[in-house]
Short mmCIF file of C-alpha atoms in Angstrom, two decimals:
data_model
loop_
_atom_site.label_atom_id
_atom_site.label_comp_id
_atom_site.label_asym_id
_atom_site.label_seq_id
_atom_site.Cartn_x
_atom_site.Cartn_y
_atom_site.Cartn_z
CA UNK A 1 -57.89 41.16 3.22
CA UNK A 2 -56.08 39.05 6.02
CA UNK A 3 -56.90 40.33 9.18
CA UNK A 4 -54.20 41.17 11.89
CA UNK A 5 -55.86 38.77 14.56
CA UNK A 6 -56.83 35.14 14.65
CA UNK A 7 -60.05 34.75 12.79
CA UNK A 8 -61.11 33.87 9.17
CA UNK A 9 -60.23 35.46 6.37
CA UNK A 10 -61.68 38.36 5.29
CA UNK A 11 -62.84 37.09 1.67
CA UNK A 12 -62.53 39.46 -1.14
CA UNK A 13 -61.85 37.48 -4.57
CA UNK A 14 -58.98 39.07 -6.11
CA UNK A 15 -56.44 37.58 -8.93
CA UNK A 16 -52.93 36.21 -7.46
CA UNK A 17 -50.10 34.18 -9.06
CA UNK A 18 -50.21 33.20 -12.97
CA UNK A 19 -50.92 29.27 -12.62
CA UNK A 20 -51.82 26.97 -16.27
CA UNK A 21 -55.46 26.32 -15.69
CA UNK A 22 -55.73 22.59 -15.22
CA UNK A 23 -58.30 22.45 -12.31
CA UNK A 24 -59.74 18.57 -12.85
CA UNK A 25 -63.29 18.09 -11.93
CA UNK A 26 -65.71 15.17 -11.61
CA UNK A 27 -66.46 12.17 -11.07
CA UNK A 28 -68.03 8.35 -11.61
CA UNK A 29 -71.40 6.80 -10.95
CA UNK A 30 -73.24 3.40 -11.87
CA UNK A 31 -75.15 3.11 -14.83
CA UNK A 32 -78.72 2.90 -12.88
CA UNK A 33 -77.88 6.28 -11.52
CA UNK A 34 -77.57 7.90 -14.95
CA UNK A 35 -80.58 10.64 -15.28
CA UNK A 36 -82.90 11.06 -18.64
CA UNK A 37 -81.20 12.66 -21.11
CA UNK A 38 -81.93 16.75 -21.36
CA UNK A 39 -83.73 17.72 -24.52
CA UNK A 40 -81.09 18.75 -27.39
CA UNK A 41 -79.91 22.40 -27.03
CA UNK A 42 -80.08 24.95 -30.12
CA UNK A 43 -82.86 24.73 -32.79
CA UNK A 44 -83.15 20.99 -32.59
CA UNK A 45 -82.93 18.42 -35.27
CA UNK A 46 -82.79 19.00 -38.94
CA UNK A 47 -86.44 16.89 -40.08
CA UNK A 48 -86.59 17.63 -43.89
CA UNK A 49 -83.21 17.79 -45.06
CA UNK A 50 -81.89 20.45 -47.69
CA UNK A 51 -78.46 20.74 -48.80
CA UNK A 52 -79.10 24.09 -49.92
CA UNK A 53 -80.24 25.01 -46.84
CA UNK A 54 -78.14 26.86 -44.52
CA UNK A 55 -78.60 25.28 -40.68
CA UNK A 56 -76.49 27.69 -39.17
CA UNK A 57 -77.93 31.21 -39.96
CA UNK A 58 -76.16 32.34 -36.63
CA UNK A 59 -72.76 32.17 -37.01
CA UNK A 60 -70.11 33.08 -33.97
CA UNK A 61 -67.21 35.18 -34.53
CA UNK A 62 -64.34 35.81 -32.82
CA UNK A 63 -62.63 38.89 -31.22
CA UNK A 64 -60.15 37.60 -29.15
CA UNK A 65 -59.35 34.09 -28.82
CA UNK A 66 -56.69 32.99 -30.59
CA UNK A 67 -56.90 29.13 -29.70
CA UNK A 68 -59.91 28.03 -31.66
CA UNK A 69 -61.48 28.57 -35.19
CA UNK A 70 -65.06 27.56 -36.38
CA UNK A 71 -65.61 27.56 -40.06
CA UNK A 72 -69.39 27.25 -40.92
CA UNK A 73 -71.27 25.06 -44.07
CA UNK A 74 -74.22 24.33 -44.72
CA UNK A 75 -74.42 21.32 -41.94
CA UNK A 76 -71.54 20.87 -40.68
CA UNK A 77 -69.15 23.30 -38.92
CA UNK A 78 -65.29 22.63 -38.83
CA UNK A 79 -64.25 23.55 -35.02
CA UNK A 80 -59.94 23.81 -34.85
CA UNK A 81 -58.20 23.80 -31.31
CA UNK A 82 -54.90 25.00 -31.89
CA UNK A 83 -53.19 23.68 -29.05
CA UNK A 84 -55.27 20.94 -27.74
CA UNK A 85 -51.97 21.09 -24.58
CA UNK A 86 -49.59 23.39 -24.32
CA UNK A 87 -47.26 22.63 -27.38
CA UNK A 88 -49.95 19.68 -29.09
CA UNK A 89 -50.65 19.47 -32.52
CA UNK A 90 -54.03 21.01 -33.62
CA UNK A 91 -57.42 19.00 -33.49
CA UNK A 92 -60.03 18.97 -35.70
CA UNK A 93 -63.45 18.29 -35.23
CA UNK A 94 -66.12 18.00 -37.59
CA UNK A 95 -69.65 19.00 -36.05
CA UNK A 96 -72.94 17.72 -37.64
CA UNK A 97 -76.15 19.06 -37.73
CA UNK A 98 -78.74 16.93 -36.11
CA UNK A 99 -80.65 14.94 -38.96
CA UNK A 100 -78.36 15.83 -41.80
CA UNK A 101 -76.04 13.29 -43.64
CA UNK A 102 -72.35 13.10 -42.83
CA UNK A 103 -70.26 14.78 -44.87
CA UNK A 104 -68.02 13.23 -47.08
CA UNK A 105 -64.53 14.91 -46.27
CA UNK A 106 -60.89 14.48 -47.44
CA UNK A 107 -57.78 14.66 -46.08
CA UNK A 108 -57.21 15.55 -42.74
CA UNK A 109 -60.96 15.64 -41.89
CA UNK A 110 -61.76 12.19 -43.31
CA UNK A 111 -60.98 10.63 -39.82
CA UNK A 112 -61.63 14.06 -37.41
CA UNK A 113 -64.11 13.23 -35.19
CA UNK A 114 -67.76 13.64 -35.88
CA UNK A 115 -69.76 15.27 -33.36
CA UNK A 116 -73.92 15.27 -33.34
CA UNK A 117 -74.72 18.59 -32.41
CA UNK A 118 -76.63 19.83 -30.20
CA UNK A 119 -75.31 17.49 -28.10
CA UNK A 120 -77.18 16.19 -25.20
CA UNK A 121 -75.03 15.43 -22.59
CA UNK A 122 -72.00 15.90 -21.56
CA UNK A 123 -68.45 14.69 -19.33
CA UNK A 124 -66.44 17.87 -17.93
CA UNK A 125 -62.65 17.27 -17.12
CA UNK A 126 -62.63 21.20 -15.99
CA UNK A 127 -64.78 23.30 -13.65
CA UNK A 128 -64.43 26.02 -16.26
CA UNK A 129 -66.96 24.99 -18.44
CA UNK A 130 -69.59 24.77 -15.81
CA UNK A 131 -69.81 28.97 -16.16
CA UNK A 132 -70.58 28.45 -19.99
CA UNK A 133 -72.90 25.90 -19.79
CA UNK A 134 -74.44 27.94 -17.33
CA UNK A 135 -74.27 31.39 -18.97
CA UNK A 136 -75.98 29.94 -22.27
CA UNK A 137 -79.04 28.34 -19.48
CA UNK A 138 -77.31 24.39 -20.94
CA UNK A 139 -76.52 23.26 -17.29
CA UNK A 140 -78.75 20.35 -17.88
CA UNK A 141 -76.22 18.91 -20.11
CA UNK A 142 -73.92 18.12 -17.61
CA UNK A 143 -74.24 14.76 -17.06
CA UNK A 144 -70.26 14.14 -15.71
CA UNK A 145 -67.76 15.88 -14.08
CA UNK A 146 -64.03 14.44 -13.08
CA UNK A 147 -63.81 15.40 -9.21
CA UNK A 148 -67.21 16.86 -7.61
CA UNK A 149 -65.24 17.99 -4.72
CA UNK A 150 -63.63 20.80 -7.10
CA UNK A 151 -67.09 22.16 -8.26
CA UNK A 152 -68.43 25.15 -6.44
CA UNK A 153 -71.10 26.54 -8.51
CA UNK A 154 -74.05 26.26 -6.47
CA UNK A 155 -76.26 24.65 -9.38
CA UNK A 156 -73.57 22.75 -10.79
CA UNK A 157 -73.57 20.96 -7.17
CA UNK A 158 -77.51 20.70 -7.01
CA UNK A 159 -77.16 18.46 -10.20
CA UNK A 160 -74.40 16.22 -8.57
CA UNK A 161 -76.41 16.00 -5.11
CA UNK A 162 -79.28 14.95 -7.23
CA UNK A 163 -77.33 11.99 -8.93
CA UNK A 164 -77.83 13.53 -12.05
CA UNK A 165 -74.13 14.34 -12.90
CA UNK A 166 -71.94 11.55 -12.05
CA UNK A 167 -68.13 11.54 -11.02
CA UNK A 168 -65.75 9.48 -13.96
CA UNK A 169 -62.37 10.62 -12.16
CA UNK A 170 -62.42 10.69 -8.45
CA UNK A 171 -58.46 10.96 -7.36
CA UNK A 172 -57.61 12.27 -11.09
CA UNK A 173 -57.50 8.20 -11.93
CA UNK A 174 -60.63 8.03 -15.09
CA UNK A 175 -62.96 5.35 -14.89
CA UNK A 176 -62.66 4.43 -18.41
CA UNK A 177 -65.29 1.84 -18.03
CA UNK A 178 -67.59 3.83 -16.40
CA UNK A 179 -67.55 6.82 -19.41
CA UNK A 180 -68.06 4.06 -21.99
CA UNK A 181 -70.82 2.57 -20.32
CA UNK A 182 -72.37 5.96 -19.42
CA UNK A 183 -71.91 6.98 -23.43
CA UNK A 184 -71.63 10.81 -22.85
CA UNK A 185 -71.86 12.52 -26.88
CA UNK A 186 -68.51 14.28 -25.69
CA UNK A 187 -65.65 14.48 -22.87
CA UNK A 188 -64.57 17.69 -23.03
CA UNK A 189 -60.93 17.78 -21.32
CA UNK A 190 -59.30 20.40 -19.57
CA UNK A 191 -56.53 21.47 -22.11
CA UNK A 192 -54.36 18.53 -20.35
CA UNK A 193 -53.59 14.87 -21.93
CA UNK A 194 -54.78 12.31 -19.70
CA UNK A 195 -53.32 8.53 -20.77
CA UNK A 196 -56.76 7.24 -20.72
CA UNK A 197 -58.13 9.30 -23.47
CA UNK A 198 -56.44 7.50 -25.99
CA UNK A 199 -58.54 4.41 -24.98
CA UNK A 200 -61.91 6.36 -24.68
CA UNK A 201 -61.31 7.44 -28.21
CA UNK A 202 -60.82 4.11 -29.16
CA UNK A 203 -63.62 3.03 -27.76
CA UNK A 204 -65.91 5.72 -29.70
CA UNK A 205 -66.23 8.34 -26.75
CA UNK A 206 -65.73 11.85 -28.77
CA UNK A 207 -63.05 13.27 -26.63
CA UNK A 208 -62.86 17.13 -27.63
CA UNK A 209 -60.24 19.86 -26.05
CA UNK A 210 -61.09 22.74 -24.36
CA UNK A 211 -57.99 24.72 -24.17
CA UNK A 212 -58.98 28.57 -22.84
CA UNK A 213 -55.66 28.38 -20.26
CA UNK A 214 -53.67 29.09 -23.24
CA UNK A 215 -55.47 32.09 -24.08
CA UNK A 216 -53.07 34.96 -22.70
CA UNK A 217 -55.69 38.06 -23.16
CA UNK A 218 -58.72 37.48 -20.31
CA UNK A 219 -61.09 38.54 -22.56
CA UNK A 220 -59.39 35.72 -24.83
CA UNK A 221 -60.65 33.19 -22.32
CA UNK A 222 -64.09 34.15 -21.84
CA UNK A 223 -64.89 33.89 -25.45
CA UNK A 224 -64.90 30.39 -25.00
CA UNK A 225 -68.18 30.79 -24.56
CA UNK A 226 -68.41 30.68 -28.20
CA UNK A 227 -66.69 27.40 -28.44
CA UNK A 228 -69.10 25.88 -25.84
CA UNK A 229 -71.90 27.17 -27.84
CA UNK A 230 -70.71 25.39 -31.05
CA UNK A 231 -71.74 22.04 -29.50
CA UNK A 232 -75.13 23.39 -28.13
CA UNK A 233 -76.15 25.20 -31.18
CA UNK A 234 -76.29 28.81 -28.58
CA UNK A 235 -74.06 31.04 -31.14
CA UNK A 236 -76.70 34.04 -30.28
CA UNK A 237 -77.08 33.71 -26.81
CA UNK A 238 -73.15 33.34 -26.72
CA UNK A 239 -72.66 36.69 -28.51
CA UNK A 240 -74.52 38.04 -25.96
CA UNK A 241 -73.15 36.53 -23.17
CA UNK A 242 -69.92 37.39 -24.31
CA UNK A 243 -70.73 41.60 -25.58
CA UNK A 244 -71.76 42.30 -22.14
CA UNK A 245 -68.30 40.77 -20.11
CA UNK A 246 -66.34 42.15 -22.73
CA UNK A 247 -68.28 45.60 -22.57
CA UNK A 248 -68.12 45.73 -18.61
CA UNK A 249 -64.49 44.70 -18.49
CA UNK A 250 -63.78 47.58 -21.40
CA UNK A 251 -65.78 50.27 -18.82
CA UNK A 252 -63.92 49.20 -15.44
CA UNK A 253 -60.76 49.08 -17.02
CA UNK A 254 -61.21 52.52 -18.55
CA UNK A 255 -62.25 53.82 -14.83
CA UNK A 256 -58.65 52.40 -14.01
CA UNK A 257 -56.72 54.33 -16.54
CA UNK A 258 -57.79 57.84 -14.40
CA UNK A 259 -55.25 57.03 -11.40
CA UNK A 260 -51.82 55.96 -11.21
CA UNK A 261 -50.52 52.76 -10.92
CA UNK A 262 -50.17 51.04 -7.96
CA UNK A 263 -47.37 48.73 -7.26
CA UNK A 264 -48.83 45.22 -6.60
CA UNK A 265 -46.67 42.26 -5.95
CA UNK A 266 -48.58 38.61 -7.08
CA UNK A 267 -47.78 35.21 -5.65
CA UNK A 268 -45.61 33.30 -2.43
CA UNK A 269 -43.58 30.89 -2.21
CA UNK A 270 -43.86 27.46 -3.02
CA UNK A 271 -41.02 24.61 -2.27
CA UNK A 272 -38.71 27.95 -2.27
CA UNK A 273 -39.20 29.36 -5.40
CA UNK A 274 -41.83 32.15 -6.24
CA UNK A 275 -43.69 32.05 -9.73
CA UNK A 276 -44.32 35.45 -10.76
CA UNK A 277 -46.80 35.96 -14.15
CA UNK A 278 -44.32 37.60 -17.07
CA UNK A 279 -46.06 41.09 -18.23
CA UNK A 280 -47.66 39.14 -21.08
CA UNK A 281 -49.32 36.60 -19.62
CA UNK A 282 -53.32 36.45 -18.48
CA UNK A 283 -52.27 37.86 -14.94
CA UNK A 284 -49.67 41.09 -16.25
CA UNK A 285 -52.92 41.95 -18.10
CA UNK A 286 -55.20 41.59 -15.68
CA UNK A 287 -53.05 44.05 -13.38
CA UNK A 288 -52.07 46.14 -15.96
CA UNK A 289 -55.69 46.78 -16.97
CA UNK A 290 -56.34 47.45 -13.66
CA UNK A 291 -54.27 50.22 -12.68
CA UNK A 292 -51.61 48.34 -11.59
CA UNK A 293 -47.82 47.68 -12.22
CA UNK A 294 -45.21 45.38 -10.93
CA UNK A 295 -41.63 44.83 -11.00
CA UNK A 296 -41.72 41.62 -13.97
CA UNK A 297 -44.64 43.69 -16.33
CA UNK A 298 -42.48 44.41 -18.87
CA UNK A 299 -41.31 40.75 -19.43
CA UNK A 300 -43.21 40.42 -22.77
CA UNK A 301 -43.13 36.29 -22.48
CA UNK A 302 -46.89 34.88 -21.56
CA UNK A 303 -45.39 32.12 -19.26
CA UNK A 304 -44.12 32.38 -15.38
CA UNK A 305 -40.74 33.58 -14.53
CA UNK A 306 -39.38 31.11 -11.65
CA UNK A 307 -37.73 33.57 -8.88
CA UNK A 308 -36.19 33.65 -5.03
CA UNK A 309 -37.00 34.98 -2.49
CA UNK A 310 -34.01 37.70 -2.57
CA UNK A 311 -34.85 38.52 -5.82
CA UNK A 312 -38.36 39.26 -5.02
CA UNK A 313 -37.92 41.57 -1.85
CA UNK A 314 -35.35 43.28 -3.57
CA UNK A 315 -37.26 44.31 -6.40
CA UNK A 316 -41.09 43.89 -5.26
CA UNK A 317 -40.76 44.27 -1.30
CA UNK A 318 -42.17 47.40 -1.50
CA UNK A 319 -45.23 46.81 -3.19
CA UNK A 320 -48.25 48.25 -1.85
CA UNK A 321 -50.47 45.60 -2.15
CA UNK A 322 -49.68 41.99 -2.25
CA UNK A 323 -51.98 39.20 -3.90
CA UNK A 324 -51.60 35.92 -2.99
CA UNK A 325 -53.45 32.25 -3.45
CA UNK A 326 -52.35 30.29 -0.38
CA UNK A 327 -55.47 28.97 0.65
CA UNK A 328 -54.49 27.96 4.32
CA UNK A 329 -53.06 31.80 5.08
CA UNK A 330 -55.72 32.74 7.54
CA UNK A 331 -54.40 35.38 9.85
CA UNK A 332 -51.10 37.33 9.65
CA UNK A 333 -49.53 34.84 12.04
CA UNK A 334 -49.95 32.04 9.39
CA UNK A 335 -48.60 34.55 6.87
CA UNK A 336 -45.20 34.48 9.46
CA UNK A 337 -45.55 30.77 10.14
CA UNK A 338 -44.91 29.97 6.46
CA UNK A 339 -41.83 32.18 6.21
CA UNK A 340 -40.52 34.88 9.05
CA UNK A 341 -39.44 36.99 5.97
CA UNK A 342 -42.82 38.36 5.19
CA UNK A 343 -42.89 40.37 8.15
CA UNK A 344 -40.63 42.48 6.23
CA UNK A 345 -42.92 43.42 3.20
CA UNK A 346 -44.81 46.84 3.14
CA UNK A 347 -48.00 45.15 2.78
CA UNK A 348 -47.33 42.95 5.40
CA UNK A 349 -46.56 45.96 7.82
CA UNK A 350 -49.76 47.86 6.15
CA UNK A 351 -52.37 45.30 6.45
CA UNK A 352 -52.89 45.15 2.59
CA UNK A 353 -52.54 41.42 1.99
CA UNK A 354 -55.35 40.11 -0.46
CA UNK A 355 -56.47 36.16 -1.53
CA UNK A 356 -58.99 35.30 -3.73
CA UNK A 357 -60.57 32.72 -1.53
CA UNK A 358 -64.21 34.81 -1.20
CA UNK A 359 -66.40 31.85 -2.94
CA UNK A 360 -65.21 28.48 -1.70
CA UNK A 361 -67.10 25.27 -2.04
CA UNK A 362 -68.36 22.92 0.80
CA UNK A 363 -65.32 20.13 -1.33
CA UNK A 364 -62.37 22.71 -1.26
CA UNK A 365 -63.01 24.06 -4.99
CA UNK A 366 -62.41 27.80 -5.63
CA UNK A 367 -65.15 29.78 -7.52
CA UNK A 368 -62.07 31.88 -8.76
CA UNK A 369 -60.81 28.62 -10.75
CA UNK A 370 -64.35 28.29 -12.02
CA UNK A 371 -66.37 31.21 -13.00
CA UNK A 372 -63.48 33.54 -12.45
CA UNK A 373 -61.24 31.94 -15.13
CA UNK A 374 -64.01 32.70 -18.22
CA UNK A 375 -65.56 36.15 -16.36
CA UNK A 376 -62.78 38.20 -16.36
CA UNK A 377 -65.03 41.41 -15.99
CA UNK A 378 -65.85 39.90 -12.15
CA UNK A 379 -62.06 39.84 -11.30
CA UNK A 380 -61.15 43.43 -12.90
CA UNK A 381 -63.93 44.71 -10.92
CA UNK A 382 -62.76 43.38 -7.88
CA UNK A 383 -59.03 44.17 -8.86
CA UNK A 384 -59.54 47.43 -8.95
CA UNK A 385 -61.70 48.02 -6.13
CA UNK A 386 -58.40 46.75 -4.26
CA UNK A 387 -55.98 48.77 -6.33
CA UNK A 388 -58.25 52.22 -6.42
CA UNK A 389 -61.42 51.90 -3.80
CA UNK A 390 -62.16 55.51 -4.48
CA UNK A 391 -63.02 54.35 -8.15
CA UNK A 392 -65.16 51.81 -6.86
CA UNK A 393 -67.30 53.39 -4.24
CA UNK A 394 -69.38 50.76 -2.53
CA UNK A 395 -68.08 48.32 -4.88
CA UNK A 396 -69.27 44.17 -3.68
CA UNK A 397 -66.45 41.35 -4.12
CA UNK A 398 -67.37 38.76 -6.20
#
């Protein structure tokens, strides 16, 4: 909550505006910095091969996401993004089984990328994947991120400190030399095309898309974990990973349904126009499951609805609490600095102005555009402790 008089926030993370997910991350280092590489993840490599053997006797499946499909064979797996970037073309990968032979495939899959799995190391174009490498214990894969001033994790930023994850895209510009020297066995991008993949593909870098920002359900998003655990051969730990967010959102989100809804109003304004989350996107569900309701929830589109300012304080002036993402809002006088208007809101006048800016990095990056995006459970909980702090009695922001 913003306190009334000059000092620092008061840092409880909270959700705010609906934004796409395309938080860059990483970086570029020389080749003599380049650590060992990590053992390989999962079960290892096949030594005695047996095509009527099944390698994958774990097999994920999926609840909620909507964005990606893995179908299982013997050795191989098939691993579909739907939308690689918002409106792409699907991509295919085909994923190998350490120490078996490469499949002979037809059609599309003849020329899908092949991917060794478990891989061994890995280049990051998003913090969000630093949570799932994380959650299945694989941090030691990391071996490159895009900007390491965006990375917050604590460990994450031990490994970069320690030279052993370098930086490939310091000012969002890729070092396309520096990723085919380093050899990573896959870039995993950010759900955005980037000009120089084209090139890194040419050169034989396996670029593969991690999409989650697409996923509109929250619970959608953090079964990514799944995907992740295709390339590290984790499909149990994943499962279980995964059971437990999606149980613990299910239980605070039932808590929520006991109280009436309270009228919440996301977002400011940027370059004079205000982006407010339609009712089905990520964000409308993420209020809506936790006990809250505002003016645009029953716009059943999943993208942002572009508004002014008169539109807004006619129909969402009144909310009770107000959830915003302006990371240089420190006190209520910057909250009047940016716009005189805001005086004017009820949760101006009520002192129940919230950010999301509780777990900040020493480079700028936002733990809610890392770990939040993929643990929904965390910002429900913390949601609701805003919305309804009786249901959340001594309840600790995230």
């Amino acid at each position: 909550m913003i306190p009334r008089a000059r000092a620092p926030w008061r840092r409880t993370a909270v959700l705010t505006v609906a934004a796409a997910l395309t938080a860059g991350l990483a970086a570029c280092g020389d080749a003599e910095q380049k650590a060992p590489a990590p053992a390989a993840a999962g079960d290892g490599c096949i030594e005695n091969f047996d095509p009527n053997t099944d390698y994958f006797p774990v097999k994920s499946t999926l609840k909620y996401a909507q964005n990606f499909t893995v179908v299982y064979e013997k050795s191989y797996q098939i691993l579909t993004v739907k939308q690689p970037v918002s409106g792409g073309k699907p991509e295919r990968y085909v994923l190998v089984k350490c120490g078996a032979p490469d499949p002979k495939l037809d059609g599309d899959l003849a020329d899908a990328p092949r991917v060794t799995v478990p891989i061994t190391s890995m280049y990051s174009a998003s913090t969000t994947h630093l949570p799932l490498l994380t959650d299945l214990g694989r941090l030691g894969l990391l071996t490159g991120v895009a900007n390491a001033k965006n990375v917050s994790g604590a460990d994450a930023r031990a490994r970069i400190d320690a030279g052993q994850v370098v930086e490939y895209a310091p000012g969002r510009q890729i070092n396309t030399e520096k990723v085919v020297t380093e050899r990573p066995d896959i870039l995993m991008t950010g759900g955005t095309d980037e000009g120089a993949y084209a090139g890194l593909r040419a050169a034989g870098i396996k670029v593969v898309a991690n999409a989650e920002w697409l996923e509109n359900d929250p619970l959608g998003r953090a079964e990514w974990v799944k995907y992740m655990a295709a390339f590290t051969g984790d499909e149990a730990k994943a499962a279980g990973v995964f059971d437990r967010i999606d149980g613990d959102y299910r239980a605070v989100a039932a808590k929520a349904t006991s109280a009436p809804p309270v009228k919440v109003l996301p977002g400011q304004l940027s370059q004079g126009t205000w982006s407010v989350a339609s009712g089905g996107s990520y964000v409308g569900k993420l209020i809506r499951d936790a006990g809250g309701t505002y003016p645009w929830i029953d716009e059943r589109s999943t993208g942002s609805l572009q508004v002014n300012f008169e539109q807004v304080f006619a129909r969402g002036g009144d909310a009770a609490v107000w959830l915003v993402s302006a990371s240089d809002w420190r006190t209520y006088d910057d909250v009047v600095k940016a716009d005189p208007r805001y005086r004017e809101f009820t949760a101006f006048k009520n002192d129940r102005i919230w950010s999301n800016n509780l777990a900040m990095g020493p480079g700028g990056g936002n733990d809610y555009w890392e770990r939040g995006v993929t643990r929904p459970d965390l910002v429900l909980a913390d949601l609701v402790a805003i919305l309804h702090p009786d249901l959340m009695p001594g309840h600790v922001f995230t």
